[in-house]
mmCIF file of C-alpha atoms and ligand atoms in Angstrom:
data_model
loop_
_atom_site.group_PDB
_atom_site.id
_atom_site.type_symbol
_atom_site.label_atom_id
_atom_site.label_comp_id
_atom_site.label_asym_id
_atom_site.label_seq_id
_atom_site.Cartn_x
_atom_site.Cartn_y
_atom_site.Cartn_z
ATOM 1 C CA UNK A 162 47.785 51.872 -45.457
ATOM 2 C CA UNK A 163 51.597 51.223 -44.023
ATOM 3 C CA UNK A 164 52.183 47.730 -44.333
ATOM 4 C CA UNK A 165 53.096 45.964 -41.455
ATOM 5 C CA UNK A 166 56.462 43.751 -40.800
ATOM 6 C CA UNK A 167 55.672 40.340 -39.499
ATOM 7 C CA UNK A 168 58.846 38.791 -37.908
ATOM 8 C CA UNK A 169 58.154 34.638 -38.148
ATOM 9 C CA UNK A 170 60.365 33.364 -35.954
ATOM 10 C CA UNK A 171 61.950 29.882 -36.433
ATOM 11 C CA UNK A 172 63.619 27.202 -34.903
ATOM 12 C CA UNK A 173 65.013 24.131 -34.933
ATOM 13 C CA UNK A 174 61.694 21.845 -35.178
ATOM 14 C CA UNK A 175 59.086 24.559 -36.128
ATOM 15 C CA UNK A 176 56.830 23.443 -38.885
ATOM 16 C CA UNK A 177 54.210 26.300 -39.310
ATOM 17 C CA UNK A 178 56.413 29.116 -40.451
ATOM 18 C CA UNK A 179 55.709 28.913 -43.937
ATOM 19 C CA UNK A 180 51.763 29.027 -43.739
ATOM 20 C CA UNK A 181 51.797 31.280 -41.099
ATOM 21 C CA UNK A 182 53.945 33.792 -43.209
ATOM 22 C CA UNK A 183 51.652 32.984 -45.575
ATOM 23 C CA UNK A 184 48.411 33.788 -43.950
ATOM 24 C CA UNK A 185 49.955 37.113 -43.050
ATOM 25 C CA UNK A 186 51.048 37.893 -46.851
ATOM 26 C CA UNK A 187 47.604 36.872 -47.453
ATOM 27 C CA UNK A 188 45.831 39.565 -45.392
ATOM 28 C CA UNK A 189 48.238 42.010 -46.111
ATOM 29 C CA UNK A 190 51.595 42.362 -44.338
ATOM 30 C CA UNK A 191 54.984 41.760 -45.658
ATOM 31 C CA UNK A 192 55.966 38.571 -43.736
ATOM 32 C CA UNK A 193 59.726 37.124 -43.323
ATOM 33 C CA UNK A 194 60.920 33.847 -41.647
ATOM 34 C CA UNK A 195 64.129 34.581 -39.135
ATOM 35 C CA UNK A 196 65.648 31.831 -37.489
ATOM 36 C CA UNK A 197 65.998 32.424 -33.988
ATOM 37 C CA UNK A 198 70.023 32.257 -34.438
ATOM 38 C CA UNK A 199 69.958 34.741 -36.691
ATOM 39 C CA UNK A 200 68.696 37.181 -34.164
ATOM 40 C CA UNK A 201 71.400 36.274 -31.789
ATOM 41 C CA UNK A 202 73.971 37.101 -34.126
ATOM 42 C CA UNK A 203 72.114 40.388 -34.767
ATOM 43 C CA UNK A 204 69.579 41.483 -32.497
ATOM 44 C CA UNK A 205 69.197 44.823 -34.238
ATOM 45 C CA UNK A 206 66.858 42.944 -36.741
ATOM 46 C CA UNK A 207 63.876 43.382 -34.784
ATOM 47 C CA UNK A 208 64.021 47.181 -35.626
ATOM 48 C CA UNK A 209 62.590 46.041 -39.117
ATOM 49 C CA UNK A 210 59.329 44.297 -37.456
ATOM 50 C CA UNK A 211 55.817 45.444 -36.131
ATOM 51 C CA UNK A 212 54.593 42.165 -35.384
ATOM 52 C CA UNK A 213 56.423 38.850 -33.513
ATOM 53 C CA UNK A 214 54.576 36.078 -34.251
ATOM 54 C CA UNK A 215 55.652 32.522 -32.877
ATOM 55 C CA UNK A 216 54.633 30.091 -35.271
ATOM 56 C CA UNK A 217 53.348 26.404 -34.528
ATOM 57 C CA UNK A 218 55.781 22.975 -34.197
ATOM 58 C CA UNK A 219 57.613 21.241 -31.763
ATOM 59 C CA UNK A 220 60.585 23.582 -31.562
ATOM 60 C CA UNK A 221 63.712 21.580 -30.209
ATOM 61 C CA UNK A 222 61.564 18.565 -30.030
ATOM 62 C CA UNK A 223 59.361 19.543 -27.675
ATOM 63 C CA UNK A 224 62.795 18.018 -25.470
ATOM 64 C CA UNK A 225 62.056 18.933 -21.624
ATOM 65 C CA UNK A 226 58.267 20.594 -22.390
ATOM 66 C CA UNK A 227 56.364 21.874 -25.296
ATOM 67 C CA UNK A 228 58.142 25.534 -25.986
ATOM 68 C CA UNK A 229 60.565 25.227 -22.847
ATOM 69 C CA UNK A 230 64.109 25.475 -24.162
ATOM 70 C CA UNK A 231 63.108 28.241 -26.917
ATOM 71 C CA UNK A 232 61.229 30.089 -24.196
ATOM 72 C CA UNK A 233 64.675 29.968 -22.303
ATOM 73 C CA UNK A 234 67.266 30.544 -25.681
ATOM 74 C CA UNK A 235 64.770 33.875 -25.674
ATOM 75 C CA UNK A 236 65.308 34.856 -22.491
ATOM 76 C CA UNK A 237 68.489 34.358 -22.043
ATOM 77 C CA UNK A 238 69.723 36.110 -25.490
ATOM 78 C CA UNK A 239 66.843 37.877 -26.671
ATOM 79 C CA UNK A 240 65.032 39.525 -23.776
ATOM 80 C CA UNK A 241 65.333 42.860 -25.453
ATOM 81 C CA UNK A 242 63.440 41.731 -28.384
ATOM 82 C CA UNK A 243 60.735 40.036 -26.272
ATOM 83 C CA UNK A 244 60.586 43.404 -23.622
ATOM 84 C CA UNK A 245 60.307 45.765 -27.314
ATOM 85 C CA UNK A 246 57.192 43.898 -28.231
ATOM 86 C CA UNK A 247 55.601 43.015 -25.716
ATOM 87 C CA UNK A 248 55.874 46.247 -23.493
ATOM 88 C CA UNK A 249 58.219 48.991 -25.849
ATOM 89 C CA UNK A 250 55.929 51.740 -26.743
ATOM 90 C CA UNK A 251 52.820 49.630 -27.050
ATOM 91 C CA UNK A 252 53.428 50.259 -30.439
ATOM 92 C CA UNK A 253 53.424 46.317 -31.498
ATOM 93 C CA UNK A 254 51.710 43.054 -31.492
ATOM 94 C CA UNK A 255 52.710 39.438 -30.698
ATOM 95 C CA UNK A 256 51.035 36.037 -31.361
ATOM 96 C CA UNK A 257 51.672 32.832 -30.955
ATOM 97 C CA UNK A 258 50.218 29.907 -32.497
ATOM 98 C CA UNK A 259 50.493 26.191 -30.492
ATOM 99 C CA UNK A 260 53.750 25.835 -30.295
ATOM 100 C CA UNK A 261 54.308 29.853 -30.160
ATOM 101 C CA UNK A 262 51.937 30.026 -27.180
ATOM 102 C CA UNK A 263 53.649 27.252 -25.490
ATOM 103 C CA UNK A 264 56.899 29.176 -25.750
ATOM 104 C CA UNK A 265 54.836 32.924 -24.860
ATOM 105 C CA UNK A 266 53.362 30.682 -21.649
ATOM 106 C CA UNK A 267 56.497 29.459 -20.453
ATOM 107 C CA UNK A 268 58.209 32.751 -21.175
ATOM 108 C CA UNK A 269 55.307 34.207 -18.814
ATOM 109 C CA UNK A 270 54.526 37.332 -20.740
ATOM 110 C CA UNK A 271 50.574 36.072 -21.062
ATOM 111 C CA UNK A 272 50.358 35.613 -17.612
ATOM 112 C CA UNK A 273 52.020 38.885 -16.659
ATOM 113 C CA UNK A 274 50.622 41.100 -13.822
ATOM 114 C CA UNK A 275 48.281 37.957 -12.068
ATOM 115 C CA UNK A 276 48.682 36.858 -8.717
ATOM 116 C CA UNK A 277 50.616 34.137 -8.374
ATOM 117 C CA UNK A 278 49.718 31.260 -5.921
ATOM 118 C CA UNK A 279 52.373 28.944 -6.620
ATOM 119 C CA UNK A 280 55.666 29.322 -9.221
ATOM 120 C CA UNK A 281 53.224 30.328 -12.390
ATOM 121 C CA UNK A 282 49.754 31.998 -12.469
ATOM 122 C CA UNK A 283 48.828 29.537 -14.644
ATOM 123 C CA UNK A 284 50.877 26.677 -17.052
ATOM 124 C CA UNK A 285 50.021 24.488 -20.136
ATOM 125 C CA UNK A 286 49.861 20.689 -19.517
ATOM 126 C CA UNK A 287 49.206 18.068 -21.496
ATOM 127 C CA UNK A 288 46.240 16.668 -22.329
ATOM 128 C CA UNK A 289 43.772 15.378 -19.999
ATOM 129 C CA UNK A 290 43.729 11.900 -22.349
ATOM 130 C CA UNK A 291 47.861 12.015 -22.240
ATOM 131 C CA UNK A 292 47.701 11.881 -26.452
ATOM 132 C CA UNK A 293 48.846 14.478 -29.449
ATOM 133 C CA UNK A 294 45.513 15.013 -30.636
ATOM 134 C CA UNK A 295 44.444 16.843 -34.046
ATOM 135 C CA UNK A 296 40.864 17.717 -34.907
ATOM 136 C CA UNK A 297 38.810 20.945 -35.800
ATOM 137 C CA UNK A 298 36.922 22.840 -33.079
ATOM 138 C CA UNK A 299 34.421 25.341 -32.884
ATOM 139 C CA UNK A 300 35.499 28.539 -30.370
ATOM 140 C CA UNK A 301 33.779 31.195 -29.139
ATOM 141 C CA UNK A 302 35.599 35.056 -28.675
ATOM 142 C CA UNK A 303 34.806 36.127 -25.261
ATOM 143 C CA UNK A 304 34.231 39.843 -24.116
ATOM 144 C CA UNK A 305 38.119 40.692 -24.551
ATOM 145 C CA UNK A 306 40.608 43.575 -25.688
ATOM 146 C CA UNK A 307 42.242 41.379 -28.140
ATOM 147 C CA UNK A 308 43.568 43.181 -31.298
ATOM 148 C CA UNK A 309 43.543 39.885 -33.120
ATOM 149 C CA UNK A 310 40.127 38.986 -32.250
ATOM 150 C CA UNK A 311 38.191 41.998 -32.621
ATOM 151 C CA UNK A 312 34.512 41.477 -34.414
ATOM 152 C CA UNK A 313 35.047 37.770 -34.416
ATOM 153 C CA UNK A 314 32.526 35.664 -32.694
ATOM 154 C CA UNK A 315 33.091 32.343 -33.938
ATOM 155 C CA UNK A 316 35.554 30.230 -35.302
ATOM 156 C CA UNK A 317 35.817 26.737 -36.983
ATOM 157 C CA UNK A 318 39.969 26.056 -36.734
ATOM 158 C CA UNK A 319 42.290 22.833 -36.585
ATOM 159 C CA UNK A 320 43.854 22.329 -33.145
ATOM 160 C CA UNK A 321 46.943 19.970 -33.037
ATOM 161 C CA UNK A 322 48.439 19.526 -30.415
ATOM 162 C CA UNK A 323 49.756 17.255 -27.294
ATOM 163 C CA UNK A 324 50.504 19.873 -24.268
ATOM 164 C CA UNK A 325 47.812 21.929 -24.675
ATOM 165 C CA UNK A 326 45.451 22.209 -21.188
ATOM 166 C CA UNK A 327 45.348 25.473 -19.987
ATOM 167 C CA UNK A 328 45.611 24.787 -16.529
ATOM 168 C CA UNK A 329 45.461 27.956 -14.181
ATOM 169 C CA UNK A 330 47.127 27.845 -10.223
ATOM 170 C CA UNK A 331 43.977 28.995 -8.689
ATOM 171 C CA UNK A 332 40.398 30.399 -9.259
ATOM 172 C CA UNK A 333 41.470 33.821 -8.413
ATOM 173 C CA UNK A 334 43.558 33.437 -11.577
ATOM 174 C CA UNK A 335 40.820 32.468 -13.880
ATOM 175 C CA UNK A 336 38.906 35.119 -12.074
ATOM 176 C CA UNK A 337 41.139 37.923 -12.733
ATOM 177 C CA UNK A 338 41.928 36.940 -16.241
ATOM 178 C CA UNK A 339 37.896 36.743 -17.312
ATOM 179 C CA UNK A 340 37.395 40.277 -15.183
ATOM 180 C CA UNK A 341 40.541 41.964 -17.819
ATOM 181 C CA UNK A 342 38.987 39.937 -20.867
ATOM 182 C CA UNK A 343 42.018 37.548 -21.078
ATOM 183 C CA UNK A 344 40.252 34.690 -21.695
ATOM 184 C CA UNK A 345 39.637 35.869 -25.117
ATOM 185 C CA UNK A 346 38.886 32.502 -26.929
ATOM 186 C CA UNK A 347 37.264 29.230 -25.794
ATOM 187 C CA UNK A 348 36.459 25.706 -26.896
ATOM 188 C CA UNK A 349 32.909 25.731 -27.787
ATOM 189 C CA UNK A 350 29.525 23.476 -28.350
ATOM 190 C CA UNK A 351 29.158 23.727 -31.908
ATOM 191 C CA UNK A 352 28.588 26.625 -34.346
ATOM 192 C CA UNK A 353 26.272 28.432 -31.879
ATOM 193 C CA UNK A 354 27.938 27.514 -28.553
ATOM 194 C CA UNK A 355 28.495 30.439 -26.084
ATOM 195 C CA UNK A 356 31.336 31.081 -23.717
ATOM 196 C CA UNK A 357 30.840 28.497 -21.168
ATOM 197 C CA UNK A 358 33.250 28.460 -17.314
ATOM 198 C CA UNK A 359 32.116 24.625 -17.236
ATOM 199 C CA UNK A 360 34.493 22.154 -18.390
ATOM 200 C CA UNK A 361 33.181 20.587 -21.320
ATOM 201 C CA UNK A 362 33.194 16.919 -22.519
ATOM 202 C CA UNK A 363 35.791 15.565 -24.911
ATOM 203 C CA UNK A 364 35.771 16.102 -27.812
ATOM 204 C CA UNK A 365 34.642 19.633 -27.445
ATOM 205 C CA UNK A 366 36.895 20.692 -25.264
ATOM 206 C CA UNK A 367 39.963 18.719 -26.852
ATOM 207 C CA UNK A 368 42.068 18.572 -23.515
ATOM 208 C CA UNK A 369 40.001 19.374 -20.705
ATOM 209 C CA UNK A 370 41.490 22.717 -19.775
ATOM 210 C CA UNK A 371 40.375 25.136 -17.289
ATOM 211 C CA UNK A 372 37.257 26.936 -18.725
ATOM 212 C CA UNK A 373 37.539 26.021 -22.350
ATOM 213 C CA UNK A 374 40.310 28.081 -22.560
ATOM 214 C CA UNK A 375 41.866 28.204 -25.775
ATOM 215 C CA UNK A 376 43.342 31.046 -26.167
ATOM 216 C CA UNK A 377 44.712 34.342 -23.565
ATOM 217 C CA UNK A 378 45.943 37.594 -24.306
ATOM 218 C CA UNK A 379 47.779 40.012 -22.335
ATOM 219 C CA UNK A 380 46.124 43.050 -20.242
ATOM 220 C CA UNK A 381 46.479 45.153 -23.533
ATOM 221 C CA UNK A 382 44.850 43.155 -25.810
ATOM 222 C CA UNK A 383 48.663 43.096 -28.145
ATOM 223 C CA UNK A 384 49.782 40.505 -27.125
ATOM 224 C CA UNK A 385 47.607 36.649 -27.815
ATOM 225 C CA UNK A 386 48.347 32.917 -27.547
ATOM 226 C CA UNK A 387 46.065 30.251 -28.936
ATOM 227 C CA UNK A 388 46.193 26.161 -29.225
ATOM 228 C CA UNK A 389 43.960 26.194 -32.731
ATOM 229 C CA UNK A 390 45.871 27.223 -35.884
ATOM 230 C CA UNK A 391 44.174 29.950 -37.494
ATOM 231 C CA UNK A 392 46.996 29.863 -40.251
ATOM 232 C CA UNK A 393 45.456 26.590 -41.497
ATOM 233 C CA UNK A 394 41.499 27.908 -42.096
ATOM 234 C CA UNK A 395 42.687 30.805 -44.024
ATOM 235 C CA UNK A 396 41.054 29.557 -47.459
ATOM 236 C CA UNK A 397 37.296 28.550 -47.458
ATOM 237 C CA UNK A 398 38.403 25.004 -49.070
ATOM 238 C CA UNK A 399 40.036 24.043 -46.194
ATOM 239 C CA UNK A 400 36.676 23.702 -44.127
ATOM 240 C CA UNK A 401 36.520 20.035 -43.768
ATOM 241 C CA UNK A 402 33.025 20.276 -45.765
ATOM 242 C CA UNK A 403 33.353 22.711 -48.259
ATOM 243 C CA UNK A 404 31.752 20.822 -50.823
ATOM 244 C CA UNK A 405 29.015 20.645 -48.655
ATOM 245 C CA UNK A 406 27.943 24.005 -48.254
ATOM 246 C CA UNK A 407 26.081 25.593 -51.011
ATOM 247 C CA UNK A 408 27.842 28.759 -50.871
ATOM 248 C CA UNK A 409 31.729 29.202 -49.858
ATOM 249 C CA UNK A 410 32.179 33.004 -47.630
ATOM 250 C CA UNK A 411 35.528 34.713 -48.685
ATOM 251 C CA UNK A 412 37.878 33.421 -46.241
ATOM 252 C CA UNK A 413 38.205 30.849 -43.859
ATOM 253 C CA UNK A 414 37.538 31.434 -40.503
ATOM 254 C CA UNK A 415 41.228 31.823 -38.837
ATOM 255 C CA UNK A 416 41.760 34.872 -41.786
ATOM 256 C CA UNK A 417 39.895 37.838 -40.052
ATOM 257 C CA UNK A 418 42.773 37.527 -37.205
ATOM 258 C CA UNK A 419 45.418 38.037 -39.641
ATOM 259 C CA UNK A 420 43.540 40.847 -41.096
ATOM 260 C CA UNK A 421 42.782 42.631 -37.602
ATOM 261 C CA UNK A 422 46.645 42.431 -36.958
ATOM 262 C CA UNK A 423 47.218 44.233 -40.365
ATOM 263 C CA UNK A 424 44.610 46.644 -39.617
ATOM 264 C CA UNK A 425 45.341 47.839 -36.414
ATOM 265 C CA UNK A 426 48.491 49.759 -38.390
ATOM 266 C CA UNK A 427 46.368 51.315 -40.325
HETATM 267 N N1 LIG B 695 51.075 22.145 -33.647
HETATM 268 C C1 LIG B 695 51.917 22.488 -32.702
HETATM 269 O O1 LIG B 695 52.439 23.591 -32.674
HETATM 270 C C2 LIG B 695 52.271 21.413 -31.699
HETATM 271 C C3 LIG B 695 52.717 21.968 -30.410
HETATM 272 C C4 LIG B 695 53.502 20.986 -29.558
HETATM 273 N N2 LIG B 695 54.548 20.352 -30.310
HETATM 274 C C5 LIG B 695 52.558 19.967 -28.936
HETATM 275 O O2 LIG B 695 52.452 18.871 -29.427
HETATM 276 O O3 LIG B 695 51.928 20.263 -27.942
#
């Protein structure tokens, strides 16, 4: 099986990029970290990558908003990497993990192709009770063409996070995005919770956005943003009660995405 590239990309204030390289190493790929000045000085070091992935962190201290000013320093610099994987050939995937979706939101590239009421289909805000919070969830995988989600119904994963409340400009938007399957992963009532369009209560829904909405992908399925850090379930141990549980699976939870981004190069 060809293993995949995984460009990590850094910046100043990103904290996830080890353990997200990691995760990918773990289910396969060959994972390196590339500050995001690095690329500017040579852009034709994206030519060695399959995957982008965005990791978690408060890149440039979250000055401005959450993933703002890297969202710009990409466009204005780098918007020939971003168009090469997110449209080029189809041939690649992106993620991005918190902070990474913060930056692929403001960028616009998960909202791509919706109608747009006002100056964004849809934005991330901050949380309804205007605190960072940092707790585990349970999520649910809606009907979606996700690569990274693909045979995963449930999953148990750390959120951390202050602007996280997906927050769409109108119901048209949610409308269109549930009708393509972009509303690929949502907050959850416990273990057995099913997708639910109903706000639900705190803590379940850890910031009150639109539909549960935890995660969106792209019309494609290659291209995903979630809150929840799947990098940081990737070992059964780090369940919260492992030593509960009378028999540990394989993995943690957030592992099976890494591995569907690995396989889908195969
Ligand atoms: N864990 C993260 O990536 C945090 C994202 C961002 N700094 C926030 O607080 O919203």
């Amino acid at each position: 099986m060809p293993q995949p590239r995984v460009l990590v990309l850094r910046a100043p204030g990103t904290n996830c990029d080890e353990e997200t390289a990691f995760a990918f190493e773990q289910a396969g790929a060959i994972a390196e970290r590339v500050h995001v000045n690095r690329l500017i000085e040579n852009p034709a070091l994206k030519d060695r990558y399959q995957v982008l992935c965005l990791p978690g962190g408060f890149s440039y201290g979250d000055d401005i908003a959450a993933g703002r000013i890297l969202a710009t320093k990409l466009r204005q610099h780098l918007s020939d990497l971003v168009d090469t994987f997110v449209h080029g050939n189809g041939d690649r995937l992106v993620l991005g993990i918190c902070n990474g979706m913060q930056v692929l939101m403001r960028l616009g590239v998960l909202t791509e192709g919706l109608p747009s009421p006002v100056d964004a289909p849809a934005t991330l805000s901050w949380n309804d009770h205007g605190r960072f919070e940092d707790r585990w969830v349970h999520l649910a995988v809606d009907k979606t063409p996700c690569v990274f989600l693909k045979g995963i119904e449930r999953m148990y994963l750390p959120m951390a996070h202050a602007e996280g409340k997906f927050v769409a400009a109108s119901a048209e938007v949610l409308e269109t995005m549930q009708g393509e399957g972009r509303l690929a992963l949502r907050y959850a009532d416990g273990e057995q919770g099913a997708i639910d369009n109903n706000v639900l209560p705190f803590p379940l829904n850890p910031n009150g956005a639109d539909a549960n909405i935890a995660g969106v992908c792209d019309a494609t399925g290659r291209v995903f943003g979630l809150m929840p850090h799947p990098e940081r379930h990737i070992e059964a141990t780090q369940h919260p009660f492992w030593t509960r549980r009378s028999e540990q699976p394989e993995f943690g939870d957030g592992m099976a995405m890494f591995k569907n981004a690995v396989d889908w190069f195969a």
